[in-house]
mmCIF file of N, CA and C in Angstrom:
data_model
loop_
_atom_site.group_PDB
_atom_site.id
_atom_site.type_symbol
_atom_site.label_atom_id
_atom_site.label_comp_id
_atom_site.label_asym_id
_atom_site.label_seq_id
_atom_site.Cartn_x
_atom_site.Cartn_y
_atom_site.Cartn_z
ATOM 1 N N UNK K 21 -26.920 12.549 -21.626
ATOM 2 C CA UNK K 21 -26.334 11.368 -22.227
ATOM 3 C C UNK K 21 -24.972 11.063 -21.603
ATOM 4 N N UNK K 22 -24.135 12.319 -21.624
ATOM 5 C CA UNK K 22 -22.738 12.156 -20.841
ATOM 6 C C UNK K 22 -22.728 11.660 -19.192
ATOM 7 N N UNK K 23 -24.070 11.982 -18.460
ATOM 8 C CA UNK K 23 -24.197 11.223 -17.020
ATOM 9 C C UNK K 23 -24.876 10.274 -17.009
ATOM 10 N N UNK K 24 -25.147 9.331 -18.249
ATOM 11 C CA UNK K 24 -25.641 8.548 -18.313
ATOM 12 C C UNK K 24 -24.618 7.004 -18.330
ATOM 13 N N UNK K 25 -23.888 7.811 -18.906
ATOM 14 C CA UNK K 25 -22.318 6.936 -19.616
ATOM 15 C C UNK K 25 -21.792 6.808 -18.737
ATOM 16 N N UNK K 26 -21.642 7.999 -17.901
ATOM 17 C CA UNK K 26 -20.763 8.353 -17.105
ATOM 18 C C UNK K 26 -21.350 7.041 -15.685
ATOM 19 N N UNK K 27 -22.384 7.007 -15.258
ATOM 20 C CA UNK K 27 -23.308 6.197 -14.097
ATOM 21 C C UNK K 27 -22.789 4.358 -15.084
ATOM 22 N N UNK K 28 -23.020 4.477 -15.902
ATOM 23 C CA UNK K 28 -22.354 3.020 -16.337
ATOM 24 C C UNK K 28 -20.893 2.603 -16.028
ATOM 25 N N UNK K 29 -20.255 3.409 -16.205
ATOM 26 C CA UNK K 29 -18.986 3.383 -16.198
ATOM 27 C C UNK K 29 -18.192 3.062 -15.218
ATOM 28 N N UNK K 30 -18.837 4.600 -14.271
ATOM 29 C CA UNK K 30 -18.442 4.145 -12.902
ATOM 30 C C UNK K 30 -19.152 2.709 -12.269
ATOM 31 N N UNK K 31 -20.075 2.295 -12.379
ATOM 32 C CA UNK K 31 -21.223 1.085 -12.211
ATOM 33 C C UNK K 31 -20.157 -0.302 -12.193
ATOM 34 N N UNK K 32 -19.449 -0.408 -13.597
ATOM 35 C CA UNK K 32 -18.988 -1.036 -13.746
ATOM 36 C C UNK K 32 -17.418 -0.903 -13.116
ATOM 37 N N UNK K 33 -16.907 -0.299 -12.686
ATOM 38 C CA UNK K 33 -14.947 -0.043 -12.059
ATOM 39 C C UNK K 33 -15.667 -0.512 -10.896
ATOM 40 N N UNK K 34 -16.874 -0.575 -10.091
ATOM 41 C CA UNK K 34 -16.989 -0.458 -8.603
ATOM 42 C C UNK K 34 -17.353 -1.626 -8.485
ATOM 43 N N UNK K 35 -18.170 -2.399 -9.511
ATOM 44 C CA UNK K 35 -19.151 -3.633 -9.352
ATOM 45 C C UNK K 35 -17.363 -4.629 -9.312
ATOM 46 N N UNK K 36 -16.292 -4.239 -10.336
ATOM 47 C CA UNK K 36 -15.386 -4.440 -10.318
ATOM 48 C C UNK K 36 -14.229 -5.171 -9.364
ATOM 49 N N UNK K 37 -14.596 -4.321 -8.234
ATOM 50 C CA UNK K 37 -13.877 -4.312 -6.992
ATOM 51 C C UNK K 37 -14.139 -5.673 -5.996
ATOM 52 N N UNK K 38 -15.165 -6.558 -6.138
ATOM 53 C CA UNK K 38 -15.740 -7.400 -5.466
ATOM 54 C C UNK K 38 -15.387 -8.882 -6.558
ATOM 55 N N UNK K 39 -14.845 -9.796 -5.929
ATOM 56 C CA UNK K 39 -14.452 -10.951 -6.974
ATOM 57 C C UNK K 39 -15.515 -11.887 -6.614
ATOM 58 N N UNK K 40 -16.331 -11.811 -7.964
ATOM 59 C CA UNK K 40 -17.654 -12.959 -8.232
ATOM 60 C C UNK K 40 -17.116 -13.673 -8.635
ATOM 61 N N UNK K 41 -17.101 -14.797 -8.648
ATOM 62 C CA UNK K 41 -16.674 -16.234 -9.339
ATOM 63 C C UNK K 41 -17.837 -16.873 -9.664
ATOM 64 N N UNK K 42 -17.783 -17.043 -11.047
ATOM 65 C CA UNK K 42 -18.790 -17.860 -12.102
ATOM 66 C C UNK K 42 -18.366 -18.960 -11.987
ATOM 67 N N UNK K 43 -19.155 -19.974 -12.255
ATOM 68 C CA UNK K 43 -18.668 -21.653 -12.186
ATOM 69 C C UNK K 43 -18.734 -22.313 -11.467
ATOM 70 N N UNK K 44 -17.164 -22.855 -11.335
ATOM 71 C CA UNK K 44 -17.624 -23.943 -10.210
ATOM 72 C C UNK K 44 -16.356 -23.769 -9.531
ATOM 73 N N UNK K 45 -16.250 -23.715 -8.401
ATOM 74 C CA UNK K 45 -15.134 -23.884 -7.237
ATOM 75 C C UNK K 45 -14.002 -25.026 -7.199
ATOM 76 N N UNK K 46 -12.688 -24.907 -6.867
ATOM 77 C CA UNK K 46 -11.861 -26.033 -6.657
ATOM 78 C C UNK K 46 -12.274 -26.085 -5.165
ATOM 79 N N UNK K 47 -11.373 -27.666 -4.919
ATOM 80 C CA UNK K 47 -11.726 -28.223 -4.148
ATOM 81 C C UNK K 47 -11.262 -27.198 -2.534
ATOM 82 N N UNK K 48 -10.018 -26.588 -2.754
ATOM 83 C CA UNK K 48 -9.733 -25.723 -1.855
ATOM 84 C C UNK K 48 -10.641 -24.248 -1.231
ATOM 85 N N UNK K 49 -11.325 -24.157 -2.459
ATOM 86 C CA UNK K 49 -12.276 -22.972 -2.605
ATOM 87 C C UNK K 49 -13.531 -23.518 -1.630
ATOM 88 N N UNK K 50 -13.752 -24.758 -2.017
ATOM 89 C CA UNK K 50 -15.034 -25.240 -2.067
ATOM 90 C C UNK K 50 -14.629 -25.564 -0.047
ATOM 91 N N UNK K 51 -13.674 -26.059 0.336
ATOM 92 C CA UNK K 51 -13.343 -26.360 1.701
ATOM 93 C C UNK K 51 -13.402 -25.266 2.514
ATOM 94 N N UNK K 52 -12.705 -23.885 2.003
ATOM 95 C CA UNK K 52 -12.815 -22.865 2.483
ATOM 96 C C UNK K 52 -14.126 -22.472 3.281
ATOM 97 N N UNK K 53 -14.655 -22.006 2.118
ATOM 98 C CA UNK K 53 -16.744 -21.817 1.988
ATOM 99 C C UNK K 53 -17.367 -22.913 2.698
ATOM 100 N N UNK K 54 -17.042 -23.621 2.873
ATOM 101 C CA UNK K 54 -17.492 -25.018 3.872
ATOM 102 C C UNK K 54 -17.497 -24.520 5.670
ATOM 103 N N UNK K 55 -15.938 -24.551 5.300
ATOM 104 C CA UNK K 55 -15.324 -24.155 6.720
ATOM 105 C C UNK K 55 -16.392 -22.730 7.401
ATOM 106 N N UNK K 56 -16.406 -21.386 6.450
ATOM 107 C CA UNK K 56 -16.529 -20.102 6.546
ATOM 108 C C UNK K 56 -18.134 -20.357 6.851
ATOM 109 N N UNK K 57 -19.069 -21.077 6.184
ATOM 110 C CA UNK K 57 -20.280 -21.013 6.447
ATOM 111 C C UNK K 57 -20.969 -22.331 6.648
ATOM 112 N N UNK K 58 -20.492 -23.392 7.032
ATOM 113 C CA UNK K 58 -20.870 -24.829 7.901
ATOM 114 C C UNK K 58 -21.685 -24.690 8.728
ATOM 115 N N UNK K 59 -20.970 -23.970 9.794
ATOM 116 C CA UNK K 59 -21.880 -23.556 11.084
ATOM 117 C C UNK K 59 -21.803 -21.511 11.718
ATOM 118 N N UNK K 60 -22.319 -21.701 12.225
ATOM 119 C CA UNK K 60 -22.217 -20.109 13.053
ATOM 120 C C UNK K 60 -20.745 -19.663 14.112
ATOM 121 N N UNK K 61 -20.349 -18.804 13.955
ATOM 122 C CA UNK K 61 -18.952 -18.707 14.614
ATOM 123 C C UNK K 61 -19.507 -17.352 15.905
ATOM 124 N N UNK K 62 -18.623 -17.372 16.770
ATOM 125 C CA UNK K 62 -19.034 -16.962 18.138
ATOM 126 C C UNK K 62 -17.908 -15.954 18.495
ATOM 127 N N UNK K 63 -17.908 -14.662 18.641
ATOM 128 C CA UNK K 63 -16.561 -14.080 19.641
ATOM 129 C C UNK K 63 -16.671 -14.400 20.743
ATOM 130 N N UNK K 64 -15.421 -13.877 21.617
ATOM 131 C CA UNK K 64 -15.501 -14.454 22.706
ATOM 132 C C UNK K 64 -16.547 -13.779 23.784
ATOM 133 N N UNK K 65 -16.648 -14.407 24.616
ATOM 134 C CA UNK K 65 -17.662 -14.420 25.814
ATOM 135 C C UNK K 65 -16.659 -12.923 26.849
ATOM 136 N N UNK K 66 -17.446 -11.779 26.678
ATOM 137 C CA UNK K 66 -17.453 -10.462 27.944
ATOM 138 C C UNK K 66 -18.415 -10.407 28.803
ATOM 139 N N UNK K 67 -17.717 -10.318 29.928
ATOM 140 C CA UNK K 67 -18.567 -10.057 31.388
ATOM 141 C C UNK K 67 -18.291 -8.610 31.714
ATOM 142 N N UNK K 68 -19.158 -7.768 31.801
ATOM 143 C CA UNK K 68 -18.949 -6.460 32.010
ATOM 144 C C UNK K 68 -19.114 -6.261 33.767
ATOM 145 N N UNK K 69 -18.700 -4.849 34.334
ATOM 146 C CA UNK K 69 -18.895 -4.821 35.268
ATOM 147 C C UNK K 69 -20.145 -5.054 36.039
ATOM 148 N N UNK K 70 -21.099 -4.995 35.275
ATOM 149 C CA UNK K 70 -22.176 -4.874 36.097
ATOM 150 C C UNK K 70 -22.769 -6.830 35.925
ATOM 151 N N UNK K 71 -21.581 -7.477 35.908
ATOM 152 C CA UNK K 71 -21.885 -8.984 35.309
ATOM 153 C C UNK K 71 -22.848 -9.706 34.052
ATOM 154 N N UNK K 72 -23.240 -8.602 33.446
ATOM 155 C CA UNK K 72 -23.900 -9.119 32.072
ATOM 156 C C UNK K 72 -22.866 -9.602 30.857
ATOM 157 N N UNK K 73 -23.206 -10.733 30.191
ATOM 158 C CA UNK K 73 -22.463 -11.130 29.383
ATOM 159 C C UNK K 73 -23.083 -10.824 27.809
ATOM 160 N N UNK K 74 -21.817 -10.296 26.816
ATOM 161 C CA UNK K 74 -21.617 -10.201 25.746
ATOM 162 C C UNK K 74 -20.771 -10.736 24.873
ATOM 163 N N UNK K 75 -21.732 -11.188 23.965
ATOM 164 C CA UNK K 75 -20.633 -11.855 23.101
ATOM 165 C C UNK K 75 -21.548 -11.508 21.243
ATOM 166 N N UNK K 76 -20.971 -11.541 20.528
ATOM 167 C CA UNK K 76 -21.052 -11.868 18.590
ATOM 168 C C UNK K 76 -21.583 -12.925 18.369
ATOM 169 N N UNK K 77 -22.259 -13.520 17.168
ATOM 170 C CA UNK K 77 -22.767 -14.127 16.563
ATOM 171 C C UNK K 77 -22.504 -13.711 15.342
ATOM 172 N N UNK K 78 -21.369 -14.501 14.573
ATOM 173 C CA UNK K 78 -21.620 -14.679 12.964
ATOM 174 C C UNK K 78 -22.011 -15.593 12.471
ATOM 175 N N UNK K 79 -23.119 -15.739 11.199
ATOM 176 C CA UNK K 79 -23.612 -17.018 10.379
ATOM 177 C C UNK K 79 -23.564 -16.420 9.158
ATOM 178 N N UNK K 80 -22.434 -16.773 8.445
ATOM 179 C CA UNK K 80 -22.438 -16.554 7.203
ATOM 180 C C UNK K 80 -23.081 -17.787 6.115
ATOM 181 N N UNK K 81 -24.016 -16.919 4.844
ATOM 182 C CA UNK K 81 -24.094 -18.154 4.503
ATOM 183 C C UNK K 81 -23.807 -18.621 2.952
ATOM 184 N N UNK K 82 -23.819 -19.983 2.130
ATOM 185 C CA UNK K 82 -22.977 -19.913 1.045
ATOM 186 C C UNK K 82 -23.476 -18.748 -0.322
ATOM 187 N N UNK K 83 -25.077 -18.272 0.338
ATOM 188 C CA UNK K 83 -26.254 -17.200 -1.049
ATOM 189 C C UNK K 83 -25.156 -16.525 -1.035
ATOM 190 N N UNK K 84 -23.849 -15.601 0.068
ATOM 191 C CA UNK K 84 -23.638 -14.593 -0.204
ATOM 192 C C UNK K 84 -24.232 -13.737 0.485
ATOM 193 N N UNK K 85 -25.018 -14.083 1.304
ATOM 194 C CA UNK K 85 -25.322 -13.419 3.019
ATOM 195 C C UNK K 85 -25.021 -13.424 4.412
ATOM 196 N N UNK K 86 -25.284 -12.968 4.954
ATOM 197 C CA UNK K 86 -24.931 -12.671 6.427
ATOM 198 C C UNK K 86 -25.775 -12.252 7.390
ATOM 199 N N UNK K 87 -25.719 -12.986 8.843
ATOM 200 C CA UNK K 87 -26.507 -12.248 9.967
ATOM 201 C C UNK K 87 -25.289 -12.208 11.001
ATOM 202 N N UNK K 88 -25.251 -10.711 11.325
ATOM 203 C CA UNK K 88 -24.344 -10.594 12.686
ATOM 204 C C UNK K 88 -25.452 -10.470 13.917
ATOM 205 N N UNK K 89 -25.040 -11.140 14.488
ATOM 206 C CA UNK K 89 -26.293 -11.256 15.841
ATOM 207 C C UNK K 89 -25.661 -11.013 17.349
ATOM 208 N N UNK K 90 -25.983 -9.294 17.968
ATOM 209 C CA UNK K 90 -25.073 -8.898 19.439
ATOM 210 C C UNK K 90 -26.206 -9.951 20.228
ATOM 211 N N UNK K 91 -25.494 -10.531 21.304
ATOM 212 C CA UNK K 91 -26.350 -10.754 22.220
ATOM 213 C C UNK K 91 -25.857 -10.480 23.907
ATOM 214 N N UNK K 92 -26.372 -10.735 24.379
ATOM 215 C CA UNK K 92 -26.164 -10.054 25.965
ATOM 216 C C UNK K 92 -27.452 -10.908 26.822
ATOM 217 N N UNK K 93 -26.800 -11.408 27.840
ATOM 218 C CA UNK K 93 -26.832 -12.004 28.372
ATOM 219 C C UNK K 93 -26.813 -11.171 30.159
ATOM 220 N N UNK K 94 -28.034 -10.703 31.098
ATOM 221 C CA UNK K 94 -28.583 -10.302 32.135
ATOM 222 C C UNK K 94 -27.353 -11.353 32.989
ATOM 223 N N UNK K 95 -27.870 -10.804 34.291
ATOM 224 C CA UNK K 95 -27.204 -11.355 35.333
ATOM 225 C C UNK K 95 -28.220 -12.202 36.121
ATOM 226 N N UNK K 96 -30.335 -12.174 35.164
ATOM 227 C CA UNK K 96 -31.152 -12.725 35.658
ATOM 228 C C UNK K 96 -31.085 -14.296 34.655
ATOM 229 N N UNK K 97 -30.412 -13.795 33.829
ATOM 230 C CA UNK K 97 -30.436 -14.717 32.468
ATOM 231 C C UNK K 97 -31.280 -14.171 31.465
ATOM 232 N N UNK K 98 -31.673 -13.627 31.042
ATOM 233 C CA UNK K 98 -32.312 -12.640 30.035
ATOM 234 C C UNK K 98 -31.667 -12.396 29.131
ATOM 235 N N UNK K 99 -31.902 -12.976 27.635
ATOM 236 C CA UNK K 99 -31.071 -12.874 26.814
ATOM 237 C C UNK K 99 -31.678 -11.523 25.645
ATOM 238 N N UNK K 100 -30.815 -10.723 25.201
ATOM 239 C CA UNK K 100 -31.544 -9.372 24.753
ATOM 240 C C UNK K 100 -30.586 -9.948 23.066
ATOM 241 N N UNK K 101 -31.220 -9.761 22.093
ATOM 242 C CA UNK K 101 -30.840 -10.111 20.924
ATOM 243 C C UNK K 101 -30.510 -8.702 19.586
ATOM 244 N N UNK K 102 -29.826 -8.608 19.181
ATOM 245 C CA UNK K 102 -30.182 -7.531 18.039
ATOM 246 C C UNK K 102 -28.996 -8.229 16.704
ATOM 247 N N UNK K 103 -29.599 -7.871 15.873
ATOM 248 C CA UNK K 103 -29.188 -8.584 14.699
ATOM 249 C C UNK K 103 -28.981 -7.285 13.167
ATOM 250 N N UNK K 104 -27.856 -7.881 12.528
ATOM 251 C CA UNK K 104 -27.545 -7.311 11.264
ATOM 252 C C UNK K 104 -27.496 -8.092 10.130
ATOM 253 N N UNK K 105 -28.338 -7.515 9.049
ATOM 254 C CA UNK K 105 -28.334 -8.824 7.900
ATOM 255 C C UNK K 105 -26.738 -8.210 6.829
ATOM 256 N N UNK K 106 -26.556 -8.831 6.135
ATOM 257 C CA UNK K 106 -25.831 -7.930 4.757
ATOM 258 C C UNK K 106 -25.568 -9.120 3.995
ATOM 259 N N UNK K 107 -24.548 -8.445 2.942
ATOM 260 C CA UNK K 107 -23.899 -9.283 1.890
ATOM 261 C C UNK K 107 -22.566 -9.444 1.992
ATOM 262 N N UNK K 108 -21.841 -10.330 1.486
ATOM 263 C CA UNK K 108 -20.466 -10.715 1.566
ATOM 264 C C UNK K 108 -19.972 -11.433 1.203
ATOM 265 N N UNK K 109 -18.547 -11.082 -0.077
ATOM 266 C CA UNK K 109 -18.445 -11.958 -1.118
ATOM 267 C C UNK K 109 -16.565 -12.146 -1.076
ATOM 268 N N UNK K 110 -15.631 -12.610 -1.484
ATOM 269 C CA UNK K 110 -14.460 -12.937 -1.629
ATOM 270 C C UNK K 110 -13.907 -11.640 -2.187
ATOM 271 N N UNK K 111 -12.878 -11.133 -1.610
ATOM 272 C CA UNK K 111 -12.664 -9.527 -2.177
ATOM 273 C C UNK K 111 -11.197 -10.121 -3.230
ATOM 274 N N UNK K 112 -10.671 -11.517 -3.109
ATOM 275 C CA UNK K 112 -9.268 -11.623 -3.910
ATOM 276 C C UNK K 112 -9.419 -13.274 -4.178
ATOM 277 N N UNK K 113 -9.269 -13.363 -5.481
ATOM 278 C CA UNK K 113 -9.214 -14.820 -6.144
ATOM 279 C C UNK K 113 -8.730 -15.874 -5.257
ATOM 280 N N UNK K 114 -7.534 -15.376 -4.106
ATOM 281 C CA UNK K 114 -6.994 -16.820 -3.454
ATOM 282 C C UNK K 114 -8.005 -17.078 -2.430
ATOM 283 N N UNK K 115 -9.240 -16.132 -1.768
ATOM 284 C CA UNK K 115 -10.113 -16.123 -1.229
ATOM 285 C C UNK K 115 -9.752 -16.070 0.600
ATOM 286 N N UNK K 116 -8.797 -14.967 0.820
ATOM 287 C CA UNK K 116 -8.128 -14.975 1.984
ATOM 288 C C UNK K 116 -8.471 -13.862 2.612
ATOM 289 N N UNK K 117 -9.624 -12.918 2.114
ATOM 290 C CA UNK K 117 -10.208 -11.830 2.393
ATOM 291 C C UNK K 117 -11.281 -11.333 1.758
ATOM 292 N N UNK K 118 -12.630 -11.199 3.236
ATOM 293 C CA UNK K 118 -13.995 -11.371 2.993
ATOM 294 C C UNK K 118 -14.296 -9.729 2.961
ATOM 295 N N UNK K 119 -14.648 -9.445 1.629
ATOM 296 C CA UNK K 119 -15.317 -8.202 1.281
ATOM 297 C C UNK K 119 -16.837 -7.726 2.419
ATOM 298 N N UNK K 120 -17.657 -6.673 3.249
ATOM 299 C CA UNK K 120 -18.879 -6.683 3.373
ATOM 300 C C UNK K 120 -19.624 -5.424 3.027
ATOM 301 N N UNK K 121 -18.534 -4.713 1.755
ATOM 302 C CA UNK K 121 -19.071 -3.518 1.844
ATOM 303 C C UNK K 121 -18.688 -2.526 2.408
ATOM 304 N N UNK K 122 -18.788 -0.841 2.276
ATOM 305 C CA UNK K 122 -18.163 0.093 2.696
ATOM 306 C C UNK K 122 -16.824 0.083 3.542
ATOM 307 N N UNK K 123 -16.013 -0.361 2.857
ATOM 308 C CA UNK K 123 -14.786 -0.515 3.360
ATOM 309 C C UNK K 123 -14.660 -1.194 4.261
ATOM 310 N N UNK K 124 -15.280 -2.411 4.682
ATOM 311 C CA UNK K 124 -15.238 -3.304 5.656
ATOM 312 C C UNK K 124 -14.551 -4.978 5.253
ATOM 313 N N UNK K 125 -13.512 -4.803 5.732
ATOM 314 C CA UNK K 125 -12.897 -6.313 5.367
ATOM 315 C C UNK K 125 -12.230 -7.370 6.477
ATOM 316 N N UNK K 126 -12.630 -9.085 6.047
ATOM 317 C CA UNK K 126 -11.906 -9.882 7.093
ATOM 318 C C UNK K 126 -10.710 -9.938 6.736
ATOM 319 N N UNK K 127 -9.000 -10.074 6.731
ATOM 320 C CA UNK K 127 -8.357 -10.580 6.153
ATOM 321 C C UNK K 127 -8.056 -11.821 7.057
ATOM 322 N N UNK K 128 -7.927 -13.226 6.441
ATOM 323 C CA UNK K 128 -8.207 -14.300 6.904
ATOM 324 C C UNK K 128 -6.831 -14.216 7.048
ATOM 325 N N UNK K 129 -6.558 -15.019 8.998
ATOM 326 C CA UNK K 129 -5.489 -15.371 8.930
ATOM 327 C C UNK K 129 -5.494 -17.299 9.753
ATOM 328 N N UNK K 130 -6.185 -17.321 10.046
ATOM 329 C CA UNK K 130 -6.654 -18.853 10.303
ATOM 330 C C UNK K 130 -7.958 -19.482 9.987
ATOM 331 N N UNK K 131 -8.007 -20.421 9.354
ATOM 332 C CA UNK K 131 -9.115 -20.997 9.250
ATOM 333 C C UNK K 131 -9.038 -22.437 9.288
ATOM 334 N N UNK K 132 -9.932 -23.019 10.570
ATOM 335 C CA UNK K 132 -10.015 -24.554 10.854
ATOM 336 C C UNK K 132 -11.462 -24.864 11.285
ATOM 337 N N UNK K 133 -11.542 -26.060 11.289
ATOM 338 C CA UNK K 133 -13.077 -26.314 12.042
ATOM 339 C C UNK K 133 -13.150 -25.788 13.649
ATOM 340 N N UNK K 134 -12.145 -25.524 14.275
ATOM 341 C CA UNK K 134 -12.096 -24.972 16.066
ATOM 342 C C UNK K 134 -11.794 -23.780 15.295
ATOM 343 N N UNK K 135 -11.231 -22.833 14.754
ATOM 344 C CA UNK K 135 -11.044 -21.455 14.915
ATOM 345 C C UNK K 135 -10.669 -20.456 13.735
ATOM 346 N N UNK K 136 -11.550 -19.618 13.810
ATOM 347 C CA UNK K 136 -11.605 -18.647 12.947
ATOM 348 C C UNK K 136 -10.648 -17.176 12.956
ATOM 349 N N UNK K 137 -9.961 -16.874 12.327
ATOM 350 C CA UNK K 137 -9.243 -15.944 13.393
ATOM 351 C C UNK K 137 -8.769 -14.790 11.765
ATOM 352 N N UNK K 138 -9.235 -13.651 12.406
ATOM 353 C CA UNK K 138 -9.375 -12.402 10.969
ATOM 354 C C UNK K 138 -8.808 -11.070 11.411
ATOM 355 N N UNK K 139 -8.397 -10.319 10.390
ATOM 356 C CA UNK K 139 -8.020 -9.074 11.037
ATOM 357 C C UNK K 139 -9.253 -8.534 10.367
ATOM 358 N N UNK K 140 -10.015 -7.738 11.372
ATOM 359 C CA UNK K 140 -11.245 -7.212 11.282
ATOM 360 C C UNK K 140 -11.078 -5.720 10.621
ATOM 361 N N UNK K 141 -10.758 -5.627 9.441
ATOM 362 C CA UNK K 141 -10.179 -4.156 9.056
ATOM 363 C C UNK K 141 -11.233 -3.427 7.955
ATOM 364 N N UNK K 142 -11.029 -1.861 8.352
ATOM 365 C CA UNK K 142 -11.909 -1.213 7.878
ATOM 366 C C UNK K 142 -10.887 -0.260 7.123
ATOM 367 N N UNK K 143 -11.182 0.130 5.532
ATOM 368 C CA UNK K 143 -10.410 1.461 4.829
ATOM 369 C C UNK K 143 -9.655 0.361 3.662
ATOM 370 N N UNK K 144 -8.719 0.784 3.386
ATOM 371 C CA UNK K 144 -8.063 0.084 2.405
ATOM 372 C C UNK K 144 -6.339 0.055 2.388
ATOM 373 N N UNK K 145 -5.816 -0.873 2.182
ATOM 374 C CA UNK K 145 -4.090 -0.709 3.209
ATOM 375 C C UNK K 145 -3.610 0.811 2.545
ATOM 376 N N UNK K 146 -2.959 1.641 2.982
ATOM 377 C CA UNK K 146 -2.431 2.603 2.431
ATOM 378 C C UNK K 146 -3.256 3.612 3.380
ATOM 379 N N UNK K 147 -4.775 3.798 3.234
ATOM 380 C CA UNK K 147 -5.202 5.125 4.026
ATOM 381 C C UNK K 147 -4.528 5.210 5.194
ATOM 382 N N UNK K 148 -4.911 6.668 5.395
ATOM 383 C CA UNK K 148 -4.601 7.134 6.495
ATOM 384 C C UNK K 148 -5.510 6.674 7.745
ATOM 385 N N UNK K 149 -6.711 6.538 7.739
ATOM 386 C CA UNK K 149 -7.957 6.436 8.810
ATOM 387 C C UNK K 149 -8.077 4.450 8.921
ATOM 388 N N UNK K 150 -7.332 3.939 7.757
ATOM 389 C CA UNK K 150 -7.263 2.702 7.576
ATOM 390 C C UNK K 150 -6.996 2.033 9.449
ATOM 391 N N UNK K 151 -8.164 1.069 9.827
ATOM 392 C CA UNK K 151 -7.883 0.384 11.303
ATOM 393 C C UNK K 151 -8.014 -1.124 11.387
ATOM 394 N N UNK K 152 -7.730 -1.495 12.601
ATOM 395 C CA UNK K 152 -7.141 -3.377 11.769
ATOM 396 C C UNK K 152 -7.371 -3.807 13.251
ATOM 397 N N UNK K 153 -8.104 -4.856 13.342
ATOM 398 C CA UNK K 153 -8.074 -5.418 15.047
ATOM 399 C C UNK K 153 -8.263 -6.612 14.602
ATOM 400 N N UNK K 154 -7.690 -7.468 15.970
ATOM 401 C CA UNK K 154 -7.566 -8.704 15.956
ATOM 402 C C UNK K 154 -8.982 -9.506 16.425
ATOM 403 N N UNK K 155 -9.492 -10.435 15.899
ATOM 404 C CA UNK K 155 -10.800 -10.828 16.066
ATOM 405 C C UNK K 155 -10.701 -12.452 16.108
ATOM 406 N N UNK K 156 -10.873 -13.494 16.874
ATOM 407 C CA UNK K 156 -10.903 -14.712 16.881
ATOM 408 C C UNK K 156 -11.994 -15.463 17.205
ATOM 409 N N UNK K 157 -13.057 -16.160 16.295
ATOM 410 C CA UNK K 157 -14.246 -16.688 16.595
ATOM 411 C C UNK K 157 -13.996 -18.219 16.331
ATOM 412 N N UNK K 158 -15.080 -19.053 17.276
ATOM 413 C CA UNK K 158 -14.681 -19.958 17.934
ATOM 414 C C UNK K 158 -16.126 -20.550 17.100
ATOM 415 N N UNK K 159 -16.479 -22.440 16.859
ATOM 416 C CA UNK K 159 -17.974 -22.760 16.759
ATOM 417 C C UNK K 159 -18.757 -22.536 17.887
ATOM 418 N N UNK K 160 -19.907 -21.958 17.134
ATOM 419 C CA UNK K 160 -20.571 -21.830 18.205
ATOM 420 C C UNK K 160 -21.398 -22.715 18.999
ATOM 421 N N UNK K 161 -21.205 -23.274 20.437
ATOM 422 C CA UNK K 161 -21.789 -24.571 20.921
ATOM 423 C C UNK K 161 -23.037 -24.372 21.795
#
């Protein structure tokens, strides 16, 4: 009975941690989520030594899902695809940082119709192992 309570409890502090918003969105909210999942956003374009190109694919969408899609690009033109689905929800009411799970967060620092631009950070501010890179995605054309 006591790990029963106990599995609720914790259930609920963790479900906690992720900001669902019931209702209905202001208009700033609603522009945001527009902006964030309108269209598909792109990192930038790598040419590796051996001249194959790599680049990201994000399409977030408004369900509260996600596909990250690597692609790579031959030097015959051969495009090789691999893809990640998940979930991903607003981790703070002003909506300036995208929760995806196991310690994985965007913190938004630009958002326009040309450019997306996030600190791609994993851990939580304070850890020690806590890491933060700069990430700028572009529409994808």
């Amino acid at each position: 009975m006591k790990k029963s309570i106990f599995i609720v409890f914790a259930t609920l502090i963790l479900a906690s941690g992720c900001v669902e918003k019931t209702g209905y969105y202001s208009d700033g909210e609603e522009d945001t989520i527009s902006l964030i999942c309108d269209n598909p956003w792109a990192s930038e374009k790598i040419v590796d030594d051996e001249g194959n190109t790599h680049y990201t694919v994000y399409k977030l969408e408004k369900n509260g899902t996600y596909i990250r899609t690597f692609k790579s690009i031959d030097t015959d033109g051969k495009v090789n695809e691999n893809s990640i689905t998940g979930r991903w929800s607003f981790y703070d009411p002003s909506s300036k940082t995208i929760y995806f799970g196991d310690d994985h967060y965007w913190d938004i620092e630009e958002l326009t119709t040309k450019k997306f631009a996030v600190y791609d950070r994993w851990g939580e501010y304070g850890q020690i192992h806590m890491s933060r890179e700069y990430l700028e995605l572009t529409p994808l054309k």
